[in-house]
PDB file of C-alpha atoms and ligand atoms in Angstrom:
ATOM      1  CA  MET A   1     -56.382  -3.072  51.990  1.00  0.00           C
ATOM      2  CA  LYS A   2     -54.292  -0.164  53.302  1.00  0.00           C
ATOM      3  CA  GLN A   3     -51.442  -2.057  54.938  1.00  0.00           C
ATOM      4  CA  TYR A   4     -49.349  -5.203  54.559  1.00  0.00           C
ATOM      5  CA  SER A   5     -50.747  -8.148  56.555  1.00  0.00           C
ATOM      6  CA  LYS A   6     -49.441  -8.543  60.100  1.00  0.00           C
ATOM      7  CA  ARG A   7     -47.446 -11.630  59.179  1.00  0.00           C
ATOM      8  CA  MET A   8     -45.862  -9.854  56.178  1.00  0.00           C
ATOM      9  CA  VAL A   9     -44.859  -6.995  58.504  1.00  0.00           C
ATOM     10  CA  THR A  10     -43.432  -9.400  61.094  1.00  0.00           C
ATOM     11  CA  VAL A  11     -41.333 -11.228  58.498  1.00  0.00           C
ATOM     12  CA  HIS A  12     -40.115  -7.921  56.959  1.00  0.00           C
ATOM     13  CA  TRP A  13     -38.658  -6.684  60.268  1.00  0.00           C
ATOM     14  CA  LEU A  14     -37.451 -10.125  61.389  1.00  0.00           C
ATOM     15  CA  THR A  15     -35.536 -10.402  58.099  1.00  0.00           C
ATOM     16  CA  LEU A  16     -33.800  -7.085  58.837  1.00  0.00           C
ATOM     17  CA  ALA A  17     -32.741  -8.349  62.301  1.00  0.00           C
ATOM     18  CA  LEU A  18     -31.524 -11.692  60.937  1.00  0.00           C
ATOM     19  CA  LEU A  19     -29.582 -10.016  58.117  1.00  0.00           C
ATOM     20  CA  ILE A  20     -27.685  -7.845  60.589  1.00  0.00           C
ATOM     21  CA  ALA A  21     -26.843 -10.968  62.641  1.00  0.00           C
ATOM     22  CA  ALA A  22     -25.828 -13.022  59.554  1.00  0.00           C
ATOM     23  CA  TRP A  23     -23.642 -10.175  58.294  1.00  0.00           C
ATOM     24  CA  TYR A  24     -21.898  -9.794  61.654  1.00  0.00           C
ATOM     25  CA  LEU A  25     -21.429 -13.572  62.041  1.00  0.00           C
ATOM     26  CA  GLY A  26     -20.171 -13.955  58.432  1.00  0.00           C
ATOM     27  CA  ASP A  27     -17.668 -11.127  58.902  1.00  0.00           C
ATOM     28  CA  SER A  28     -16.419 -12.620  62.193  1.00  0.00           C
ATOM     29  CA  LEU A  29     -16.096 -15.994  60.483  1.00  0.00           C
ATOM     30  CA  ALA A  30     -14.047 -14.490  57.639  1.00  0.00           C
ATOM     31  CA  ASP A  31     -11.763 -12.776  60.215  1.00  0.00           C
ATOM     32  CA  ALA A  32     -11.368 -16.067  62.106  1.00  0.00           C
ATOM     33  CA  THR A  33     -10.513 -17.865  58.830  1.00  0.00           C
ATOM     34  CA  GLU A  34      -7.859 -15.245  58.054  1.00  0.00           C
ATOM     35  CA  ASP A  35      -6.334 -15.971  61.507  1.00  0.00           C
ATOM     36  CA  SER A  36      -6.688 -19.733  60.751  1.00  0.00           C
ATOM     37  CA  LYS A  37      -8.846 -19.956  63.871  1.00  0.00           C
ATOM     38  CA  ALA A  38     -12.351 -20.598  62.514  1.00  0.00           C
ATOM     39  CA  THR A  39     -14.482 -22.964  64.607  1.00  0.00           C
ATOM     40  CA  LEU A  40     -17.278 -25.387  63.750  1.00  0.00           C
ATOM     41  CA  ALA A  41     -19.563 -23.421  66.104  1.00  0.00           C
ATOM     42  CA  GLY A  42     -18.748 -20.226  64.174  1.00  0.00           C
ATOM     43  CA  TYR A  43     -19.830 -21.916  60.938  1.00  0.00           C
ATOM     44  CA  ILE A  44     -22.945 -23.499  62.460  1.00  0.00           C
ATOM     45  CA  THR A  45     -24.273 -20.219  63.907  1.00  0.00           C
ATOM     46  CA  HIS A  46     -23.650 -18.323  60.655  1.00  0.00           C
ATOM     47  CA  ILE A  47     -25.304 -21.080  58.601  1.00  0.00           C
ATOM     48  CA  ALA A  48     -28.306 -21.323  60.967  1.00  0.00           C
ATOM     49  CA  VAL A  49     -29.017 -17.577  60.791  1.00  0.00           C
ATOM     50  CA  GLY A  50     -28.411 -17.453  57.001  1.00  0.00           C
ATOM     51  CA  ALA A  51     -30.661 -20.477  56.429  1.00  0.00           C
ATOM     52  CA  ALA A  52     -33.378 -18.805  58.545  1.00  0.00           C
ATOM     53  CA  VAL A  53     -33.243 -15.837  56.122  1.00  0.00           C
ATOM     54  CA  LEU A  54     -33.827 -18.217  53.196  1.00  0.00           C
ATOM     55  CA  LEU A  55     -36.696 -19.987  54.977  1.00  0.00           C
ATOM     56  CA  LEU A  56     -38.315 -16.679  55.916  1.00  0.00           C
ATOM     57  CA  THR A  57     -38.015 -15.397  52.344  1.00  0.00           C
ATOM     58  CA  VAL A  58     -39.778 -18.457  50.916  1.00  0.00           C
ATOM     59  CA  THR A  59     -42.484 -18.151  53.626  1.00  0.00           C
ATOM     60  CA  ARG A  60     -42.793 -14.445  52.880  1.00  0.00           C
ATOM     61  CA  LEU A  61     -43.431 -15.017  49.178  1.00  0.00           C
ATOM     62  CA  LEU A  62     -46.165 -17.514  50.120  1.00  0.00           C
ATOM     63  CA  PHE A  63     -47.755 -14.994  52.522  1.00  0.00           C
ATOM     64  CA  ARG A  64     -47.494 -12.330  49.830  1.00  0.00           C
ATOM     65  CA  SER A  65     -49.394 -14.405  47.276  1.00  0.00           C
ATOM     66  CA  LYS A  66     -52.063 -15.413  49.847  1.00  0.00           C
ATOM     67  CA  ASP A  67     -52.558 -12.107  51.699  1.00  0.00           C
ATOM     68  CA  GLY A  68     -52.041  -9.731  48.762  1.00  0.00           C
ATOM     69  CA  MET A  69     -50.558  -6.264  49.295  1.00  0.00           C
ATOM     70  CA  PRO A  70     -51.780  -2.696  49.490  1.00  0.00           C
ATOM     71  CA  PRO A  71     -52.099  -0.962  46.076  1.00  0.00           C
ATOM     72  CA  PRO A  72     -49.117   1.237  45.076  1.00  0.00           C
ATOM     73  CA  LEU A  73     -49.208   4.763  46.501  1.00  0.00           C
ATOM     74  CA  GLY A  74     -48.311   6.262  43.128  1.00  0.00           C
ATOM     75  CA  GLN A  75     -47.332   5.464  39.529  1.00  0.00           C
ATOM     76  CA  THR A  76     -44.339   7.788  39.095  1.00  0.00           C
ATOM     77  CA  ALA A  77     -40.999   6.619  37.675  1.00  0.00           C
ATOM     78  CA  MET A  78     -39.614   6.568  41.256  1.00  0.00           C
ATOM     79  CA  ASP A  79     -42.473   4.286  42.379  1.00  0.00           C
ATOM     80  CA  LYS A  80     -41.562   1.907  39.568  1.00  0.00           C
ATOM     81  CA  VAL A  81     -37.877   2.013  40.555  1.00  0.00           C
ATOM     82  CA  ALA A  82     -38.877   1.213  44.177  1.00  0.00           C
ATOM     83  CA  LYS A  83     -40.954  -1.745  42.986  1.00  0.00           C
ATOM     84  CA  GLY A  84     -38.024  -2.978  40.876  1.00  0.00           C
ATOM     85  CA  ILE A  85     -35.750  -2.735  43.929  1.00  0.00           C
ATOM     86  CA  HIS A  86     -38.253  -4.817  45.961  1.00  0.00           C
ATOM     87  CA  HIS A  87     -38.064  -7.540  43.322  1.00  0.00           C
ATOM     88  CA  ILE A  88     -34.254  -7.470  43.222  1.00  0.00           C
ATOM     89  CA  LEU A  89     -34.206  -7.587  47.055  1.00  0.00           C
ATOM     90  CA  TYR A  90     -36.330 -10.754  47.015  1.00  0.00           C
ATOM     91  CA  THR A  91     -33.984 -12.284  44.433  1.00  0.00           C
ATOM     92  CA  VAL A  92     -30.857 -11.466  46.490  1.00  0.00           C
ATOM     93  CA  LEU A  93     -32.501 -12.743  49.702  1.00  0.00           C
ATOM     94  CA  PHE A  94     -32.884 -16.058  47.906  1.00  0.00           C
ATOM     95  CA  VAL A  95     -29.599 -16.285  45.972  1.00  0.00           C
ATOM     96  CA  LEU A  96     -27.317 -15.051  48.799  1.00  0.00           C
ATOM     97  CA  PRO A  97     -27.949 -17.999  51.174  1.00  0.00           C
ATOM     98  CA  VAL A  98     -27.743 -20.399  48.206  1.00  0.00           C
ATOM     99  CA  SER A  99     -24.302 -18.953  47.307  1.00  0.00           C
ATOM    100  CA  GLY A 100     -23.348 -19.521  50.985  1.00  0.00           C
ATOM    101  CA  ALA A 101     -24.329 -23.189  50.707  1.00  0.00           C
ATOM    102  CA  LEU A 102     -22.280 -23.486  47.483  1.00  0.00           C
ATOM    103  CA  THR A 103     -19.316 -21.886  49.292  1.00  0.00           C
ATOM    104  CA  LEU A 104     -19.597 -24.586  51.957  1.00  0.00           C
ATOM    105  CA  VAL A 105     -19.563 -27.355  49.363  1.00  0.00           C
ATOM    106  CA  SER A 106     -16.874 -25.998  47.022  1.00  0.00           C
ATOM    107  CA  GLY A 107     -14.633 -24.451  49.705  1.00  0.00           C
ATOM    108  CA  GLY A 108     -14.227 -27.633  51.761  1.00  0.00           C
ATOM    109  CA  ALA A 109     -15.841 -26.455  55.026  1.00  0.00           C
ATOM    110  CA  GLY A 110     -18.829 -28.744  54.356  1.00  0.00           C
ATOM    111  CA  LYS A 111     -16.566 -31.792  54.615  1.00  0.00           C
ATOM    112  CA  ALA A 112     -15.074 -30.517  57.883  1.00  0.00           C
ATOM    113  CA  LEU A 113     -18.581 -30.015  59.306  1.00  0.00           C
ATOM    114  CA  LEU A 114     -19.703 -33.496  58.250  1.00  0.00           C
ATOM    115  CA  ALA A 115     -16.583 -34.994  59.802  1.00  0.00           C
ATOM    116  CA  GLY A 116     -16.956 -32.786  62.895  1.00  0.00           C
ATOM    117  CA  ASN A 117     -13.274 -31.892  62.533  1.00  0.00           C
ATOM    118  CA  ALA A 118     -12.311 -28.195  62.849  1.00  0.00           C
ATOM    119  CA  ASN A 119      -8.756 -28.954  61.652  1.00  0.00           C
ATOM    120  CA  LEU A 120     -10.169 -29.560  58.160  1.00  0.00           C
ATOM    121  CA  LEU A 121     -11.721 -26.070  57.946  1.00  0.00           C
ATOM    122  CA  PRO A 122     -10.221 -23.659  55.372  1.00  0.00           C
ATOM    123  CA  LYS A 123      -7.305 -21.649  56.820  1.00  0.00           C
ATOM    124  CA  LYS A 124      -5.782 -18.285  55.826  1.00  0.00           C
ATOM    125  CA  ASP A 125      -6.333 -17.613  52.078  1.00  0.00           C
ATOM    126  CA  GLY A 126      -8.282 -20.890  51.965  1.00  0.00           C
ATOM    127  CA  TYR A 127     -11.118 -19.240  50.007  1.00  0.00           C
ATOM    128  CA  GLU A 128      -8.822 -17.373  47.617  1.00  0.00           C
ATOM    129  CA  HIS A 129      -9.868 -19.204  44.451  1.00  0.00           C
ATOM    130  CA  VAL A 130     -13.348 -20.298  45.498  1.00  0.00           C
ATOM    131  CA  PHE A 131     -15.751 -18.727  42.993  1.00  0.00           C
ATOM    132  CA  ALA A 132     -18.895 -19.246  45.153  1.00  0.00           C
ATOM    133  CA  HIS A 133     -17.173 -17.385  48.010  1.00  0.00           C
ATOM    134  CA  GLU A 134     -16.499 -14.406  45.731  1.00  0.00           C
ATOM    135  CA  VAL A 135     -20.140 -14.422  44.625  1.00  0.00           C
ATOM    136  CA  HIS A 136     -21.320 -14.686  48.270  1.00  0.00           C
ATOM    137  CA  GLU A 137     -19.125 -11.739  49.267  1.00  0.00           C
ATOM    138  CA  MET A 138     -20.243  -9.664  46.268  1.00  0.00           C
ATOM    139  CA  LEU A 139     -23.940 -10.363  46.933  1.00  0.00           C
ATOM    140  CA  VAL A 140     -23.524  -9.116  50.517  1.00  0.00           C
ATOM    141  CA  THR A 141     -22.251  -5.794  49.097  1.00  0.00           C
ATOM    142  CA  VAL A 142     -25.100  -5.672  46.549  1.00  0.00           C
ATOM    143  CA  LEU A 143     -27.625  -6.329  49.352  1.00  0.00           C
ATOM    144  CA  ILE A 144     -26.198  -3.576  51.544  1.00  0.00           C
ATOM    145  CA  VAL A 145     -26.343  -1.040  48.684  1.00  0.00           C
ATOM    146  CA  LEU A 146     -29.952  -2.027  47.827  1.00  0.00           C
ATOM    147  CA  VAL A 147     -31.067  -1.836  51.475  1.00  0.00           C
ATOM    148  CA  VAL A 148     -29.478   1.617  51.855  1.00  0.00           C
ATOM    149  CA  VAL A 149     -31.329   2.870  48.732  1.00  0.00           C
ATOM    150  CA  HIS A 150     -34.548   1.244  50.048  1.00  0.00           C
ATOM    151  CA  LEU A 151     -34.041   2.916  53.440  1.00  0.00           C
ATOM    152  CA  LEU A 152     -33.382   6.316  51.817  1.00  0.00           C
ATOM    153  CA  GLY A 153     -36.654   5.903  49.896  1.00  0.00           C
ATOM    154  CA  ALA A 154     -38.525   5.155  53.133  1.00  0.00           C
ATOM    155  CA  ILE A 155     -36.923   8.203  54.815  1.00  0.00           C
ATOM    156  CA  LYS A 156     -37.914  10.426  51.870  1.00  0.00           C
ATOM    157  CA  HIS A 157     -41.546   9.244  52.111  1.00  0.00           C
ATOM    158  CA  GLN A 158     -41.594   9.683  55.893  1.00  0.00           C
ATOM    159  CA  PHE A 159     -39.945  13.082  56.265  1.00  0.00           C
ATOM    160  CA  ILE A 160     -40.191  14.867  52.890  1.00  0.00           C
ATOM    161  CA  MET A 161     -43.318  13.551  51.197  1.00  0.00           C
ATOM    162  CA  LYS A 162     -45.075  12.771  54.519  1.00  0.00           C
ATOM    163  CA  ASP A 163     -47.478  10.418  52.730  1.00  0.00           C
ATOM    164  CA  GLY A 164     -47.731   7.756  55.451  1.00  0.00           C
ATOM    165  CA  LEU A 165     -45.905   5.020  53.488  1.00  0.00           C
ATOM    166  CA  MET A 166     -44.215   3.699  56.668  1.00  0.00           C
ATOM    167  CA  GLU A 167     -47.651   2.956  58.165  1.00  0.00           C
ATOM    168  CA  ARG A 168     -48.107   0.269  55.517  1.00  0.00           C
ATOM    169  CA  MET A 169     -45.268  -1.731  57.101  1.00  0.00           C
ATOM    170  CA  VAL A 170     -46.227  -1.551  60.813  1.00  0.00           C
ATOM    171  CA  LEU A 171     -48.205  -3.955  63.024  1.00  0.00           C
ATOM    172  CA  ARG A 172     -50.546  -1.280  64.384  1.00  0.00           C
ATOM    173  CA  ARG A 173     -53.717  -1.390  62.231  1.00  0.00           C
ATOM    174  CA  LYS A 174     -55.185   1.794  60.765  1.00  0.00           C
ATOM    175  CA  SER A 175     -58.885   2.127  61.444  1.00  0.00           C
TER     176      SER A 175
HETATM  177  C1  HEM B 201     -28.574 -13.940  53.921  1.00  0.00           C
HETATM  178  C2  HEM B 201     -27.775 -14.524  54.717  1.00  0.00           C
HETATM  179  C3  HEM B 201     -26.278 -14.420  54.723  1.00  0.00           C
HETATM  180  C4  HEM B 201     -25.475 -13.309  54.881  1.00  0.00           C
HETATM  181  C5  HEM B 201     -25.891 -11.845  55.052  1.00  0.00           C
HETATM  182  C6  HEM B 201     -24.103 -13.783  54.859  1.00  0.00           C
HETATM  183  C7  HEM B 201     -22.987 -12.985  55.022  1.00  0.00           C
HETATM  184  C8  HEM B 201     -21.670 -13.417  54.975  1.00  0.00           C
HETATM  185  C9  HEM B 201     -20.501 -12.582  55.103  1.00  0.00           C
HETATM  186  C10 HEM B 201     -20.510 -11.063  55.350  1.00  0.00           C
HETATM  187  C11 HEM B 201     -19.409 -13.377  54.962  1.00  0.00           C
HETATM  188  C12 HEM B 201     -17.930 -12.935  54.988  1.00  0.00           C
HETATM  189  C13 HEM B 201     -17.455 -12.772  53.585  1.00  0.00           C
HETATM  190  C14 HEM B 201     -16.004 -12.326  53.547  1.00  0.00           C
HETATM  191  O1  HEM B 201     -15.746 -11.140  53.807  1.00  0.00           O
HETATM  192  O2  HEM B 201     -15.148 -13.157  53.243  1.00  0.00           O
HETATM  193  C15 HEM B 201     -19.876 -14.740  54.764  1.00  0.00           C
HETATM  194  C16 HEM B 201     -19.062 -15.821  54.606  1.00  0.00           C
HETATM  195  C17 HEM B 201     -19.504 -17.123  54.489  1.00  0.00           C
HETATM  196  N1  HEM B 201     -20.834 -17.549  54.482  1.00  0.00           N
HETATM  197 FE1  HEM B 201     -22.464 -16.364  54.589  1.00  0.00          FE
HETATM  198  N2  HEM B 201     -24.103 -15.149  54.680  1.00  0.00           N
HETATM  199  C18 HEM B 201     -25.411 -15.575  54.605  1.00  0.00           C
HETATM  200  C19 HEM B 201     -25.869 -16.869  54.459  1.00  0.00           C
HETATM  201  C20 HEM B 201     -25.055 -17.988  54.439  1.00  0.00           C
HETATM  202  C21 HEM B 201     -25.524 -19.370  54.377  1.00  0.00           C
HETATM  203  C22 HEM B 201     -27.003 -19.799  54.375  1.00  0.00           C
HETATM  204  C23 HEM B 201     -24.416 -20.164  54.335  1.00  0.00           C
HETATM  205  C24 HEM B 201     -24.290 -21.663  54.259  1.00  0.00           C
HETATM  206  C25 HEM B 201     -25.276 -22.503  54.040  1.00  0.00           C
HETATM  207  C26 HEM B 201     -23.254 -19.300  54.379  1.00  0.00           C
HETATM  208  C27 HEM B 201     -21.944 -19.725  54.312  1.00  0.00           C
HETATM  209  C28 HEM B 201     -20.844 -18.920  54.353  1.00  0.00           C
HETATM  210  C29 HEM B 201     -19.474 -19.406  54.265  1.00  0.00           C
HETATM  211  C30 HEM B 201     -19.048 -20.871  54.113  1.00  0.00           C
HETATM  212  C31 HEM B 201     -18.645 -18.281  54.336  1.00  0.00           C
HETATM  213  C32 HEM B 201     -17.110 -18.269  54.256  1.00  0.00           C
HETATM  214  C33 HEM B 201     -16.539 -18.047  55.618  1.00  0.00           C
HETATM  215  C34 HEM B 201     -15.157 -17.432  55.562  1.00  0.00           C
HETATM  216  O3  HEM B 201     -14.894 -16.559  54.708  1.00  0.00           O
HETATM  217  O4  HEM B 201     -14.341 -17.815  56.408  1.00  0.00           O
HETATM  218  N3  HEM B 201     -23.679 -17.986  54.441  1.00  0.00           N
HETATM  219  N4  HEM B 201     -21.248 -14.734  54.771  1.00  0.00           N
HETATM  220  C1  HEM B 202     -33.627  -0.597  56.946  1.00  0.00           C
HETATM  221  C2  HEM B 202     -34.856  -0.350  57.334  1.00  0.00           C
HETATM  222  C3  HEM B 202     -36.069  -0.578  56.465  1.00  0.00           C
HETATM  223  C4  HEM B 202     -37.127   0.258  56.322  1.00  0.00           C
HETATM  224  C5  HEM B 202     -37.322   1.603  57.015  1.00  0.00           C
HETATM  225  C6  HEM B 202     -38.059  -0.367  55.400  1.00  0.00           C
HETATM  226  C7  HEM B 202     -39.287   0.130  55.032  1.00  0.00           C
HETATM  227  C8  HEM B 202     -40.177  -0.442  54.164  1.00  0.00           C
HETATM  228  C9  HEM B 202     -41.494   0.059  53.834  1.00  0.00           C
HETATM  229  C10 HEM B 202     -42.113   1.336  54.404  1.00  0.00           C
HETATM  230  C11 HEM B 202     -42.052  -0.765  52.919  1.00  0.00           C
HETATM  231  C12 HEM B 202     -43.427  -0.620  52.262  1.00  0.00           C
HETATM  232  C13 HEM B 202     -43.258  -0.030  50.893  1.00  0.00           C
HETATM  233  C14 HEM B 202     -44.564   0.097  50.139  1.00  0.00           C
HETATM  234  O1  HEM B 202     -45.629  -0.030  50.727  1.00  0.00           O
HETATM  235  O2  HEM B 202     -44.507   0.325  48.929  1.00  0.00           O
HETATM  236  C15 HEM B 202     -41.089  -1.810  52.652  1.00  0.00           C
HETATM  237  C16 HEM B 202     -41.281  -2.830  51.758  1.00  0.00           C
HETATM  238  C17 HEM B 202     -40.343  -3.778  51.456  1.00  0.00           C
HETATM  239  N1  HEM B 202     -39.127  -3.954  52.091  1.00  0.00           N
HETATM  240 FE1  HEM B 202     -38.353  -2.780  53.542  1.00  0.00          FE
HETATM  241  N2  HEM B 202     -37.531  -1.565  54.975  1.00  0.00           N
HETATM  242  C18 HEM B 202     -36.313  -1.745  55.604  1.00  0.00           C
HETATM  243  C19 HEM B 202     -35.476  -2.821  55.466  1.00  0.00           C
HETATM  244  C20 HEM B 202     -35.647  -3.833  54.545  1.00  0.00           C
HETATM  245  C21 HEM B 202     -34.738  -4.935  54.350  1.00  0.00           C
HETATM  246  C22 HEM B 202     -33.457  -5.194  55.155  1.00  0.00           C
HETATM  247  C23 HEM B 202     -35.247  -5.674  53.325  1.00  0.00           C
HETATM  248  C24 HEM B 202     -34.691  -6.923  52.706  1.00  0.00           C
HETATM  249  C25 HEM B 202     -33.453  -7.139  52.474  1.00  0.00           C
HETATM  250  C26 HEM B 202     -36.469  -5.057  52.882  1.00  0.00           C
HETATM  251  C27 HEM B 202     -37.253  -5.511  51.838  1.00  0.00           C
HETATM  252  C28 HEM B 202     -38.481  -5.004  51.491  1.00  0.00           C
HETATM  253  C29 HEM B 202     -39.301  -5.533  50.415  1.00  0.00           C
HETATM  254  C30 HEM B 202     -38.932  -6.686  49.495  1.00  0.00           C
HETATM  255  C31 HEM B 202     -40.483  -4.771  50.400  1.00  0.00           C
HETATM  256  C32 HEM B 202     -41.666  -4.933  49.460  1.00  0.00           C
HETATM  257  C33 HEM B 202     -42.723  -5.758  50.120  1.00  0.00           C
HETATM  258  C34 HEM B 202     -43.643  -6.375  49.083  1.00  0.00           C
HETATM  259  O3  HEM B 202     -44.291  -5.651  48.332  1.00  0.00           O
HETATM  260  O4  HEM B 202     -43.685  -7.612  49.050  1.00  0.00           O
HETATM  261  N3  HEM B 202     -36.688  -3.948  53.654  1.00  0.00           N
HETATM  262  N4  HEM B 202     -39.964  -1.603  53.431  1.00  0.00           N
END
């Protein structure tokens, strides 16, 4: 096995696209809350995209255990760091949406959604003392930092080491 399975590759890149959307939607939602103008639709779209990330991550771990993965390219300390980052990424991809769900419950927006009443949504400073919200926000920052390090690693392999690592994560099959 020289490459990740096609479905692992598809989920990897789909997760990137969904994360960008969830980040943008979450940021817009936070801005709307600060203007006391958040809408139910704003919450529903953010939750739908965030929940899709969680679903994809669970599916991905199933695919990973069934399809296996290509053997590591090397055994250097950097390869071990990269592997560690992969594991932390999986953990954050799981815990981040869960912290979002806890924010909904403990911040009061869940009740507004169940009642279908936008007037009950948190207003300006409404999330100030909501612990789950702080965790959710912090995990977004952690995720961004990890993805940037992961991306820098991929760039180093592609342009400095030129060892074909990127080809392991593409749909086109190597003969
Ligand atoms: C991996 C997916 C997710 C990402 C990248 C993400 C990202 C974000 C971001 C950037 C914010 C704004 C934080 C701030 O600056 O205050 C936010 C807020 C929020 N997110 Fe998520 N989120 C995700 C999943 C979810 C899920 C699955 C839920 C609910 C089930 C959720 C519920 C919320 C809530 C309730 C807020 C507070 C809105 C506000 O501050 O007005 N998130 N999210
Ligand atoms: C930003 C652009 C990205 C590039 C260029 C990229 C590139 C790659 C490459 C080349 C691999 C294969 C590494 C290997 O064979 O050892 C990989 C694996 C991986 N990537 Fe990305 N990636 C990106 C974004 C992301 C994002 C956003 C996430 C999740 C938040 C992510 C999570 C992972 C994980 C967990 C693995 C390990 C797969 C496994 O062994 O199960 N990547 N990535």
